[in-house]
Short mmCIF file of C-alpha atoms and ligand atoms in Angstrom, two decimals:
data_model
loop_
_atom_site.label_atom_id
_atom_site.label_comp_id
_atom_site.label_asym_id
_atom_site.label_seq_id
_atom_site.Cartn_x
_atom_site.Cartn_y
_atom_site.Cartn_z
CA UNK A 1 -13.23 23.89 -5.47
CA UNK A 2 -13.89 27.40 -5.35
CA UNK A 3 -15.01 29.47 -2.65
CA UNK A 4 -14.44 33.16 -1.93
CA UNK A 5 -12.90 35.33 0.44
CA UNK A 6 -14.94 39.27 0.07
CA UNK A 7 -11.97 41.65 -0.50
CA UNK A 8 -12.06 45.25 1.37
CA UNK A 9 -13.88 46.86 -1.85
CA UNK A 10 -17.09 45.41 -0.39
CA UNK A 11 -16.43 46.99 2.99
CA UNK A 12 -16.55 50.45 1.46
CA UNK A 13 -19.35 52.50 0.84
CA UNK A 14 -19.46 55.70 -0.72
CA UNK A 15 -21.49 58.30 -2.63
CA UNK A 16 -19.46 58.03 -6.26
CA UNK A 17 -19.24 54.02 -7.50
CA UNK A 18 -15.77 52.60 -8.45
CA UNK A 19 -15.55 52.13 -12.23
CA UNK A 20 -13.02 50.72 -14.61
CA UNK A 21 -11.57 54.63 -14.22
CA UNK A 22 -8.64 52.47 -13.13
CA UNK A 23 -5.22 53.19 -11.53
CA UNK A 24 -3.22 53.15 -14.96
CA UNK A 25 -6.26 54.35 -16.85
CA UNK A 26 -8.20 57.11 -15.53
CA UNK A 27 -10.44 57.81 -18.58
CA UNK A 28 -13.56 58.89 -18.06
CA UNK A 29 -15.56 56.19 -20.70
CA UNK A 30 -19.09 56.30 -18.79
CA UNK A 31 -19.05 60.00 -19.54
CA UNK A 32 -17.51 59.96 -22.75
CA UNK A 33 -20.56 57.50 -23.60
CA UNK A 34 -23.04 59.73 -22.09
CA UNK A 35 -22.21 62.81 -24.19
CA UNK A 36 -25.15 64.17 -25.92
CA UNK A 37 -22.65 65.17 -28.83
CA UNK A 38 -21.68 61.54 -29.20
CA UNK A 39 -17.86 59.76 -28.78
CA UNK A 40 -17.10 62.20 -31.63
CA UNK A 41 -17.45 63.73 -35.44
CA UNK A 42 -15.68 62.67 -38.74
CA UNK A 43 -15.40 65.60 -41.58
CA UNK A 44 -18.69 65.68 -44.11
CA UNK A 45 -15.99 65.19 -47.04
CA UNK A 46 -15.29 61.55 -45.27
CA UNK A 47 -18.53 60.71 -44.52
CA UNK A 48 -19.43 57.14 -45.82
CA UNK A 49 -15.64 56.15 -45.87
CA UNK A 50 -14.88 52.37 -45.56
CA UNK A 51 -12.54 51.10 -42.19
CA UNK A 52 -11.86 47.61 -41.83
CA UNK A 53 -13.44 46.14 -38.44
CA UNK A 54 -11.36 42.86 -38.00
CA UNK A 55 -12.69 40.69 -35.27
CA UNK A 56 -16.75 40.61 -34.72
CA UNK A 57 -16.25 39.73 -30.53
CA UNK A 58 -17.87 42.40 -28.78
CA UNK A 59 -14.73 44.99 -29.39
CA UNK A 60 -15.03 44.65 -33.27
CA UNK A 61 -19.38 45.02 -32.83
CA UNK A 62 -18.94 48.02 -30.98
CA UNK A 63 -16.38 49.74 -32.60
CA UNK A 64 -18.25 49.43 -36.21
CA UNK A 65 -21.03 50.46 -34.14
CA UNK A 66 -19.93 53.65 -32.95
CA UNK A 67 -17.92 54.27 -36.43
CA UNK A 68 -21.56 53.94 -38.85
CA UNK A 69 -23.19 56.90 -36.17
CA UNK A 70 -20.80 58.52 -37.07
CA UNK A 71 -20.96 58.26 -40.70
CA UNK A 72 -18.65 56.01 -41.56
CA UNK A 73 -18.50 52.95 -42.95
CA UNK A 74 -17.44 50.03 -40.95
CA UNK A 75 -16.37 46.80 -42.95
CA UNK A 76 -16.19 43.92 -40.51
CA UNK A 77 -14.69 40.71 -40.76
CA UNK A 78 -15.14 37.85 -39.06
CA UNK A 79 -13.11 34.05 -39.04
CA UNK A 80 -15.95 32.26 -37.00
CA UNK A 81 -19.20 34.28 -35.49
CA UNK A 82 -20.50 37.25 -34.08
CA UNK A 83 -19.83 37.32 -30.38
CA UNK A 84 -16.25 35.78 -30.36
CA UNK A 85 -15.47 34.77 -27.02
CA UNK A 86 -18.88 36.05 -26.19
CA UNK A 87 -20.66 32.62 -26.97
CA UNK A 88 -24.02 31.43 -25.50
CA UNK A 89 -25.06 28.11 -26.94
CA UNK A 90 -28.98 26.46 -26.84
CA UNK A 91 -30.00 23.05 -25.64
CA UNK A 92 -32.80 21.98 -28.11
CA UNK A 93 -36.09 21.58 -26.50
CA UNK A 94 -35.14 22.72 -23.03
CA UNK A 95 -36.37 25.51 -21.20
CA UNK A 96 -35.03 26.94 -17.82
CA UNK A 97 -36.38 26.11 -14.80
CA UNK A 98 -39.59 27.93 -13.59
CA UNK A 99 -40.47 28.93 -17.22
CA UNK A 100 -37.72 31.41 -17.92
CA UNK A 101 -36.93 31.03 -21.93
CA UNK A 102 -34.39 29.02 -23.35
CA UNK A 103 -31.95 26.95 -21.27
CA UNK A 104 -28.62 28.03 -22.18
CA UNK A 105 -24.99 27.31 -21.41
CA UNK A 106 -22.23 30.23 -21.02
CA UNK A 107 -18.66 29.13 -23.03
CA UNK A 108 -17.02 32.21 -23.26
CA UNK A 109 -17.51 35.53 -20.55
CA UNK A 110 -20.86 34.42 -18.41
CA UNK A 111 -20.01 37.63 -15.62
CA UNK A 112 -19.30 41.23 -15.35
CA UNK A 113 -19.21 43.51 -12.70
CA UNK A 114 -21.23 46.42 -12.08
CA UNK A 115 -18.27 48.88 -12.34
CA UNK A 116 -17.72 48.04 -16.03
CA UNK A 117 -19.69 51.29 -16.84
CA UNK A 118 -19.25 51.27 -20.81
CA UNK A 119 -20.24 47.44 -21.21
CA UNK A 120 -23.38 48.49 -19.15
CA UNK A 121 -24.09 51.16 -21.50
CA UNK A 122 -24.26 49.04 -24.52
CA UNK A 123 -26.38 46.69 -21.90
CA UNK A 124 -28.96 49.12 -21.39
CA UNK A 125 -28.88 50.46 -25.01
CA UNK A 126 -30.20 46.93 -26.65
CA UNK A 127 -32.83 46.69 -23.59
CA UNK A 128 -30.77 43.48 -21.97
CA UNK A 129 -31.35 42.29 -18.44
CA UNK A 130 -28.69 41.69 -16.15
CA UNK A 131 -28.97 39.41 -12.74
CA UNK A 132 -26.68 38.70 -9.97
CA UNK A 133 -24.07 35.96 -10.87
CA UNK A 134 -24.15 33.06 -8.08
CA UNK A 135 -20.25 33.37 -7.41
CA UNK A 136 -19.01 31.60 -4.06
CA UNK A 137 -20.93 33.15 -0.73
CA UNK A 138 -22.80 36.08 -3.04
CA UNK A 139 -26.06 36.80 -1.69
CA UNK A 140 -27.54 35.14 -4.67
CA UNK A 141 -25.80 32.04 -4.58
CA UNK A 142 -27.91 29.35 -2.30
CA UNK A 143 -24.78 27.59 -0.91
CA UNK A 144 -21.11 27.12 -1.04
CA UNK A 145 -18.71 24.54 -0.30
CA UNK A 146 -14.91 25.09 0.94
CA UNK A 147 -13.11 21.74 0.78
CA UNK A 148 -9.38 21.92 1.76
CA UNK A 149 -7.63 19.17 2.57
CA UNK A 150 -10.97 17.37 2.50
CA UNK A 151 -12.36 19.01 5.26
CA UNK A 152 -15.35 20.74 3.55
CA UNK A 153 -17.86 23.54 4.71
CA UNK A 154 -20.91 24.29 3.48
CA UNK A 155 -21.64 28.19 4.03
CA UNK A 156 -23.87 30.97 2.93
CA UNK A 157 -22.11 33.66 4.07
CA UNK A 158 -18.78 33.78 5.62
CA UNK A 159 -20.08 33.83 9.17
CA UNK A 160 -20.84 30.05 8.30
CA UNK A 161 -17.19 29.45 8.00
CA UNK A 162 -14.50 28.72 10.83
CA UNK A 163 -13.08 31.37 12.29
CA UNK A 164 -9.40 30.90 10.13
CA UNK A 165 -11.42 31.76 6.71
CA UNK A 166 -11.89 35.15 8.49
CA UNK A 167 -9.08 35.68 9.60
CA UNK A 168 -7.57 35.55 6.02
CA UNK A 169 -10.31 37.61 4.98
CA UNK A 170 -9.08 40.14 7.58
CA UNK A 171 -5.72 39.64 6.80
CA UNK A 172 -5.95 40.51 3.23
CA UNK A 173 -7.80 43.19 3.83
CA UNK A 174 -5.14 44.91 5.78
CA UNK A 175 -2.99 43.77 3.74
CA UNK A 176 -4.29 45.73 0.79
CA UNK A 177 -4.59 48.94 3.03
CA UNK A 178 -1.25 48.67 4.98
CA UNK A 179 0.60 47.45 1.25
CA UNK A 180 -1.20 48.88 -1.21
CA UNK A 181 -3.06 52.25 -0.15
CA UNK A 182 -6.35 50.62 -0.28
CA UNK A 183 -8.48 53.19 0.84
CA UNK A 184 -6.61 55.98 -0.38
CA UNK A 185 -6.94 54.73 -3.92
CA UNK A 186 -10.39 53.24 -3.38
CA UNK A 187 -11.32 57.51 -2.71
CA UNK A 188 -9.09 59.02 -5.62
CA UNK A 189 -10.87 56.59 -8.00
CA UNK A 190 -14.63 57.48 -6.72
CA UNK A 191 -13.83 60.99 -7.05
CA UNK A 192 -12.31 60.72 -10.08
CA UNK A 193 -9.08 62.65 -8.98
CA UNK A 194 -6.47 61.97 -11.47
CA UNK A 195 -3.52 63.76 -9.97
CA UNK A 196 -4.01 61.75 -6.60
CA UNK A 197 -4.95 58.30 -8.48
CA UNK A 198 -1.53 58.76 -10.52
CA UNK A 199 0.39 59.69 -7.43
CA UNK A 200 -0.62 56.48 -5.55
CA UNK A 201 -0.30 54.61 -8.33
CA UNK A 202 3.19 55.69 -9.58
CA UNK A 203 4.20 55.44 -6.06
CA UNK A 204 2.75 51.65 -5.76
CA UNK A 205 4.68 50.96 -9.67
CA UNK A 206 7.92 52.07 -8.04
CA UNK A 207 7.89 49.86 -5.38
CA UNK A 208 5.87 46.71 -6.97
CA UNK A 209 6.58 46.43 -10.34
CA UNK A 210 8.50 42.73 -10.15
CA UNK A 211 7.00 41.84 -7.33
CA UNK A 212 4.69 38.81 -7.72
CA UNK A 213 0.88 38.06 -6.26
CA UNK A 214 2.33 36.05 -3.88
CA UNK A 215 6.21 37.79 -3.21
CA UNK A 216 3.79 40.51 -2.07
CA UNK A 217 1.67 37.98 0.31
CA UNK A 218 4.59 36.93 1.59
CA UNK A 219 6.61 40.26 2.52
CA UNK A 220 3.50 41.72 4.30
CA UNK A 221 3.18 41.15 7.96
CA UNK A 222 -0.33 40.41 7.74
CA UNK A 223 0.59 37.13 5.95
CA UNK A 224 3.20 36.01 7.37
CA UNK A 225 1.93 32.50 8.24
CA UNK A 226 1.90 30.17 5.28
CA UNK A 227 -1.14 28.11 6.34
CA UNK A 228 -2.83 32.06 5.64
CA UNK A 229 -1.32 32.05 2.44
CA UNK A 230 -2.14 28.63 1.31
CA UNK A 231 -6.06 29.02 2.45
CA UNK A 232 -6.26 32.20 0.18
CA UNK A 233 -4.30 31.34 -2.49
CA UNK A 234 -6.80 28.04 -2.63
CA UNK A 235 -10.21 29.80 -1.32
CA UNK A 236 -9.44 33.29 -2.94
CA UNK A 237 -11.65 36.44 -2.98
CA UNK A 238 -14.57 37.15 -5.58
CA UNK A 239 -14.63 34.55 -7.78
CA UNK A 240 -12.71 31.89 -5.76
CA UNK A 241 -9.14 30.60 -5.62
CA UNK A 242 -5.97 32.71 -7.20
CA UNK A 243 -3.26 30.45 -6.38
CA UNK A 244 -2.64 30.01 -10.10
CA UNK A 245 -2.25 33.77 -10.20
CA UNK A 246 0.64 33.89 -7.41
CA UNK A 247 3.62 34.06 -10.08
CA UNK A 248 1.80 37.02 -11.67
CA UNK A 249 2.23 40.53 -11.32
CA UNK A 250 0.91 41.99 -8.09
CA UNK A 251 0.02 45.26 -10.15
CA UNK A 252 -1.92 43.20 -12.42
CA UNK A 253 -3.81 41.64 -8.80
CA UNK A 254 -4.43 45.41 -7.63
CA UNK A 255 -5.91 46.43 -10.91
CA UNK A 256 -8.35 44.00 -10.58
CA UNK A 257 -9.01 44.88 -7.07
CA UNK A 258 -8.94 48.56 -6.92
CA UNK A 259 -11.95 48.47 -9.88
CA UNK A 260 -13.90 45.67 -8.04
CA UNK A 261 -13.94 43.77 -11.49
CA UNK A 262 -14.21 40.77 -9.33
CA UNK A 263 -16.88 41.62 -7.28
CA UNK A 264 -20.67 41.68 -7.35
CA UNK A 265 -21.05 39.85 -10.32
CA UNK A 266 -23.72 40.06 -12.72
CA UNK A 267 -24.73 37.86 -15.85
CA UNK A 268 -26.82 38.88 -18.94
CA UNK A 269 -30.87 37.04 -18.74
CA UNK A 270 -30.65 35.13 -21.87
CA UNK A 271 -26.95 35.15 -22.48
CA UNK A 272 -23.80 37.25 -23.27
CA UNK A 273 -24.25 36.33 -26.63
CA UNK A 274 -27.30 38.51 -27.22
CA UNK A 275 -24.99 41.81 -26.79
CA UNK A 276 -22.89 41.57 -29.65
CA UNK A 277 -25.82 40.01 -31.60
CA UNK A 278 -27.90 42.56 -30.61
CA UNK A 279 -25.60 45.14 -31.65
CA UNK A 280 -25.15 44.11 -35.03
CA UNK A 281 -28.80 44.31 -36.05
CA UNK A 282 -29.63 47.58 -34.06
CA UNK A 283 -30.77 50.51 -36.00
CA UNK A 284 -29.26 53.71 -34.40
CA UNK A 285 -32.15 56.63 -33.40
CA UNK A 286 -29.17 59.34 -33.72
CA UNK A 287 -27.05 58.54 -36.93
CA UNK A 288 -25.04 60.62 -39.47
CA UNK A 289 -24.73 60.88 -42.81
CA UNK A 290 -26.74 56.87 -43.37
CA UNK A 291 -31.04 56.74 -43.30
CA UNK A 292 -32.59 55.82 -40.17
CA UNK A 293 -33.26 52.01 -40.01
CA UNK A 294 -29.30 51.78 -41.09
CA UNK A 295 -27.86 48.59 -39.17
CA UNK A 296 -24.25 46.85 -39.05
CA UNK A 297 -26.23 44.28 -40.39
CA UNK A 298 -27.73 46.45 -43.43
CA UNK A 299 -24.81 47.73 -44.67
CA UNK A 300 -23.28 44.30 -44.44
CA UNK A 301 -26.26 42.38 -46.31
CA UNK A 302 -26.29 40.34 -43.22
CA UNK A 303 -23.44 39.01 -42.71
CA UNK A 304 -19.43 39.88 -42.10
CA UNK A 305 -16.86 39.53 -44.82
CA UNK A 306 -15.31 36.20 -43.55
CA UNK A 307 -11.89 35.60 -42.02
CA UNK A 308 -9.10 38.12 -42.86
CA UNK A 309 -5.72 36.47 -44.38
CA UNK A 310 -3.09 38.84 -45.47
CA UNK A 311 -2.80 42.77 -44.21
CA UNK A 312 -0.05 44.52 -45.33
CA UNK A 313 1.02 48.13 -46.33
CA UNK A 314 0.17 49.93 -49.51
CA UNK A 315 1.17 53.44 -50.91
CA UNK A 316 -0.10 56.30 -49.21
CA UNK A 317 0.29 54.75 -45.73
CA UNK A 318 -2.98 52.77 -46.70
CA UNK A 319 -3.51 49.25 -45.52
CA UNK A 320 -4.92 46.50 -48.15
CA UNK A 321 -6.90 43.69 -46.10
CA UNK A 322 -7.07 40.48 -47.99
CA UNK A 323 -10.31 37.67 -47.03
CA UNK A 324 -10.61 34.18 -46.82
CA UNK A 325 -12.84 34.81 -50.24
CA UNK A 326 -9.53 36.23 -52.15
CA UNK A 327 -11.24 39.29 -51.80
CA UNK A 328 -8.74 42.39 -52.17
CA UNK A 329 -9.40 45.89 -50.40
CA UNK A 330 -7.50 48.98 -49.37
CA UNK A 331 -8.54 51.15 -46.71
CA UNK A 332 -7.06 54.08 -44.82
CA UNK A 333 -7.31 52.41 -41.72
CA UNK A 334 -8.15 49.57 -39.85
CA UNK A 335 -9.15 48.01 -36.53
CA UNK A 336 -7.82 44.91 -35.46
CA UNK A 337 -9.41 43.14 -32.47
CA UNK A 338 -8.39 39.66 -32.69
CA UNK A 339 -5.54 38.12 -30.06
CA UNK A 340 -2.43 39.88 -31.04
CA UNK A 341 -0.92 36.64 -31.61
CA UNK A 342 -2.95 35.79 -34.46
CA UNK A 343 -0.82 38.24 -36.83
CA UNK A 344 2.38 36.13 -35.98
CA UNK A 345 0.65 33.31 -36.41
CA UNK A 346 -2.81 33.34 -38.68
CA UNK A 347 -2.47 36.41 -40.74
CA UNK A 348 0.50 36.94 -43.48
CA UNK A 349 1.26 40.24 -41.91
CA UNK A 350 3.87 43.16 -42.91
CA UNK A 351 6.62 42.37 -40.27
CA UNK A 352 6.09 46.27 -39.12
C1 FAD B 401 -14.06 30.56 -21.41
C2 FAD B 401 -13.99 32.06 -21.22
C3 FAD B 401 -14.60 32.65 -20.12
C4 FAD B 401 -14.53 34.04 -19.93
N1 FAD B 401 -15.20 34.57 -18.87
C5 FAD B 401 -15.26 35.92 -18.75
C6 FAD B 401 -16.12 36.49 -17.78
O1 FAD B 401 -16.82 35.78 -17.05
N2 FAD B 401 -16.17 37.85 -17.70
C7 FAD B 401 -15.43 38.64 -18.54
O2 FAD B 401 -15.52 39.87 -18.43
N3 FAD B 401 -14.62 38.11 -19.48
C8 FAD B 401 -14.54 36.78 -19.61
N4 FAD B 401 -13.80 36.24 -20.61
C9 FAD B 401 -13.06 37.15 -21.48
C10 FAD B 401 -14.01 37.79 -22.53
O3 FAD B 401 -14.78 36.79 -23.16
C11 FAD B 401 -13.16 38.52 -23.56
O4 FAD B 401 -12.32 39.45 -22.90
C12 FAD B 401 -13.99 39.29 -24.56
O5 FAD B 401 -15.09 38.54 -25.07
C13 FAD B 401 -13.05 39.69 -25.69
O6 FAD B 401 -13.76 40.36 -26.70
P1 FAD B 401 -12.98 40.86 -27.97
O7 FAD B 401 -13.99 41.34 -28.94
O8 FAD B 401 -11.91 41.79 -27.55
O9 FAD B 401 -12.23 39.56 -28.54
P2 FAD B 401 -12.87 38.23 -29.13
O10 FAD B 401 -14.19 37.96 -28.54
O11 FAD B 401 -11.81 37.20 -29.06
O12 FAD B 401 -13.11 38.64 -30.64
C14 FAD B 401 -12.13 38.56 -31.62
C15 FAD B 401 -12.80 38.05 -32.87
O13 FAD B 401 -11.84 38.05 -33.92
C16 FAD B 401 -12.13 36.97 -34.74
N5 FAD B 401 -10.95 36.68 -35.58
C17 FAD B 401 -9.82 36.04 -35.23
N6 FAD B 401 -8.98 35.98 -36.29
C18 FAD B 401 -9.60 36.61 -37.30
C19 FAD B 401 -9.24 36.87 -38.66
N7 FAD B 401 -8.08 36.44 -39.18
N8 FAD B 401 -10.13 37.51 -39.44
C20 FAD B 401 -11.31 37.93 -38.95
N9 FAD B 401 -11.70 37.69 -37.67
C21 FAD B 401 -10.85 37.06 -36.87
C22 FAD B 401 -12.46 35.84 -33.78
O14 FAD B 401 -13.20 34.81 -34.43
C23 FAD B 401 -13.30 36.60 -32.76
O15 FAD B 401 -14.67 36.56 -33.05
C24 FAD B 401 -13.83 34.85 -20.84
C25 FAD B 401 -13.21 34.26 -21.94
C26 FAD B 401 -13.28 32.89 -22.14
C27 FAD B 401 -12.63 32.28 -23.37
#
């Protein structure tokens, strides 16, 4: 069951949107993105220099991305397919209902909020559409159910529910002002004020940081009845239940809150996929040191080098990348954007 409970983000209106200029990292990406001089220059004398790119999710694509305007030259590799955990997949011969394209299924990241500024960017860059994502009691979903205890409600908005749903709504609202300095941060963040967004927030780390999701629910007077807590740990806010996020840091909770990445939901027409995709064959209008019609794709012959094996450290503090083809290269850097796990656990890796 999921169902939601609108947090106090949605109550508050003002003229400067919340972004993912977060509590613990106020950097301003949206304008870094905007520049007109770009994210940045590399020397002429390095121009066309090769950097390993390993991982070809949607970090990986736009990293290379951003390194080949530049005038570098981005070598990515890739275990599986472009997209990583950005996967849309295609039902053969079906279409979506009322004509629109290709049916397709979401099995990685299907929904994004409006406040992630940067992924918009690269959005709007490849010409992709975005719509609202039908999450439990959005204005675009047609109806949601709330069954607890197998009582169940079927609601549109949460004026359709009983009067307890919001109350906890209410309740966790104030809870986040009289707790967490809701509003206070909610106005440092629009604005942009650093000073203020790292005095709040170093304040809030002092006082929260081992205290869990719900060690926090429970200390606040607003929830002090457990029939409260058990109706929002199991009906949630934004995307539905966070029961299974009680043990969890509450700083990690009031991350997601204070930038509304759980609210107002969108998804990408077509699928996620196309981004990354997208990406990889787009020819950049502004580009240094390569030829207009350059793509990740071009320099690449079409596709990545495959899965990366063995990284360690060579002289002159280079690093020598070593593929699933036994190919052998040295660079003087690299990205890695795969799960940090995977060089414990998939790639022979220099212990440092
Ligand atoms: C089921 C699911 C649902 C999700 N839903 C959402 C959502 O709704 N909204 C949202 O914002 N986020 C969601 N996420 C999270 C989101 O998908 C990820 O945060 C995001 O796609 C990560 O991108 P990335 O490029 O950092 O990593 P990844 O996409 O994981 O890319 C890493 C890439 O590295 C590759 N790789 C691994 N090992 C090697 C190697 N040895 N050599 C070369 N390549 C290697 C992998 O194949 C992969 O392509 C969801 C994730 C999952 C799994």
């Amino acid at each position: 069951m999921t169902s939601t409970v609108p947090n106090a983000a949605q109550h508050t209106e003002a003229a400067e949107p919340i972004t993912m200029f977060g509590p613990d990292f106020p950097y301003a990406y949206d304008d870094y993105l905007a520049h007109p001089a770009g994210l940045g220059q590399i020397p002429a004398t390095e121009h066309g220099t090769e950097v390993a790119v390993i991982g070809g999710g949607l970090s990986g694509i736009v990293a290379a991305y951003e390194l080949m305007k530049m005038g570098l030259r981005p070598v990515v590799y890739e275990a599986d397919r472009i997209g990583g955990r950005l996967r849309t997949v295609g039902f053969d011969g079906c279409s979506a209902a009322g004509g629109g394209g290709e049916l397709t299924a979401e099995m990685g990241a299907m929904r994004f909020p409006p406040s992630s500024t940067a992924l918009q960017h690269y959005i709007d860059l490849v010409g992709l559409e975005t719509r609202p994502f039908p999450n439990p009691l959005a204005p675009a979903t047609p109806s949601t159910v709330v069954d607890l205890k197998g009582e169940s409600h079927y609601a549109r908005t949460i004026d359709d529910l009983p009067q307890v749903y919001r109350d906890v709504m209410d309740a966790w609202n104030r809870c986040l002002e009289e707790e967490a300095d809701f509003s206070d941060m909610n106005r440092a963040m629009r604005e942009r004020d650093v000073p203020r967004v790292r005095e709040l927030w170093s304040r809030l780390v002092h006082r929260l940081d081992n205290q869990t999701f719900y060690g926090f629910l429970c200390d606040s007077d607003a929830f002090r009845s457990f029939k409260h807590r058990e109706i929002f740990g199991q009906v949630g806010f934004g995307t539905g239940g966070w029961d299974t996020d009680f043990p969890n840091s509450i700083l990690e909770i009031l991350r997601v809150v204070y930038t509304e990445a759980d609210d107002h939901h969108r998804s990408i027409v077509g699928g996620s996929q196309q981004l990354p995709l997208r990406l990889w064959e787009r020819e950049p209008r502004k580009i240094v040191h390569w030829p207009l019609g350059t793509s990740l794709s071009s320099l690449h012959g079409g596709e990545p080098r495959p899965a990366v094996t063995r990284l360690h450290r060579t002289a002159g503090n280079r690093i020598t990348v070593t593929d699933a083809a036994g190919d052998i290269r040295t660079y003087p850097a690299v990205i890695f954007t795969g799960q940090s796990w995977l060089l414990l656990s998939k790639i022979d890796c220099d212990d440092a």
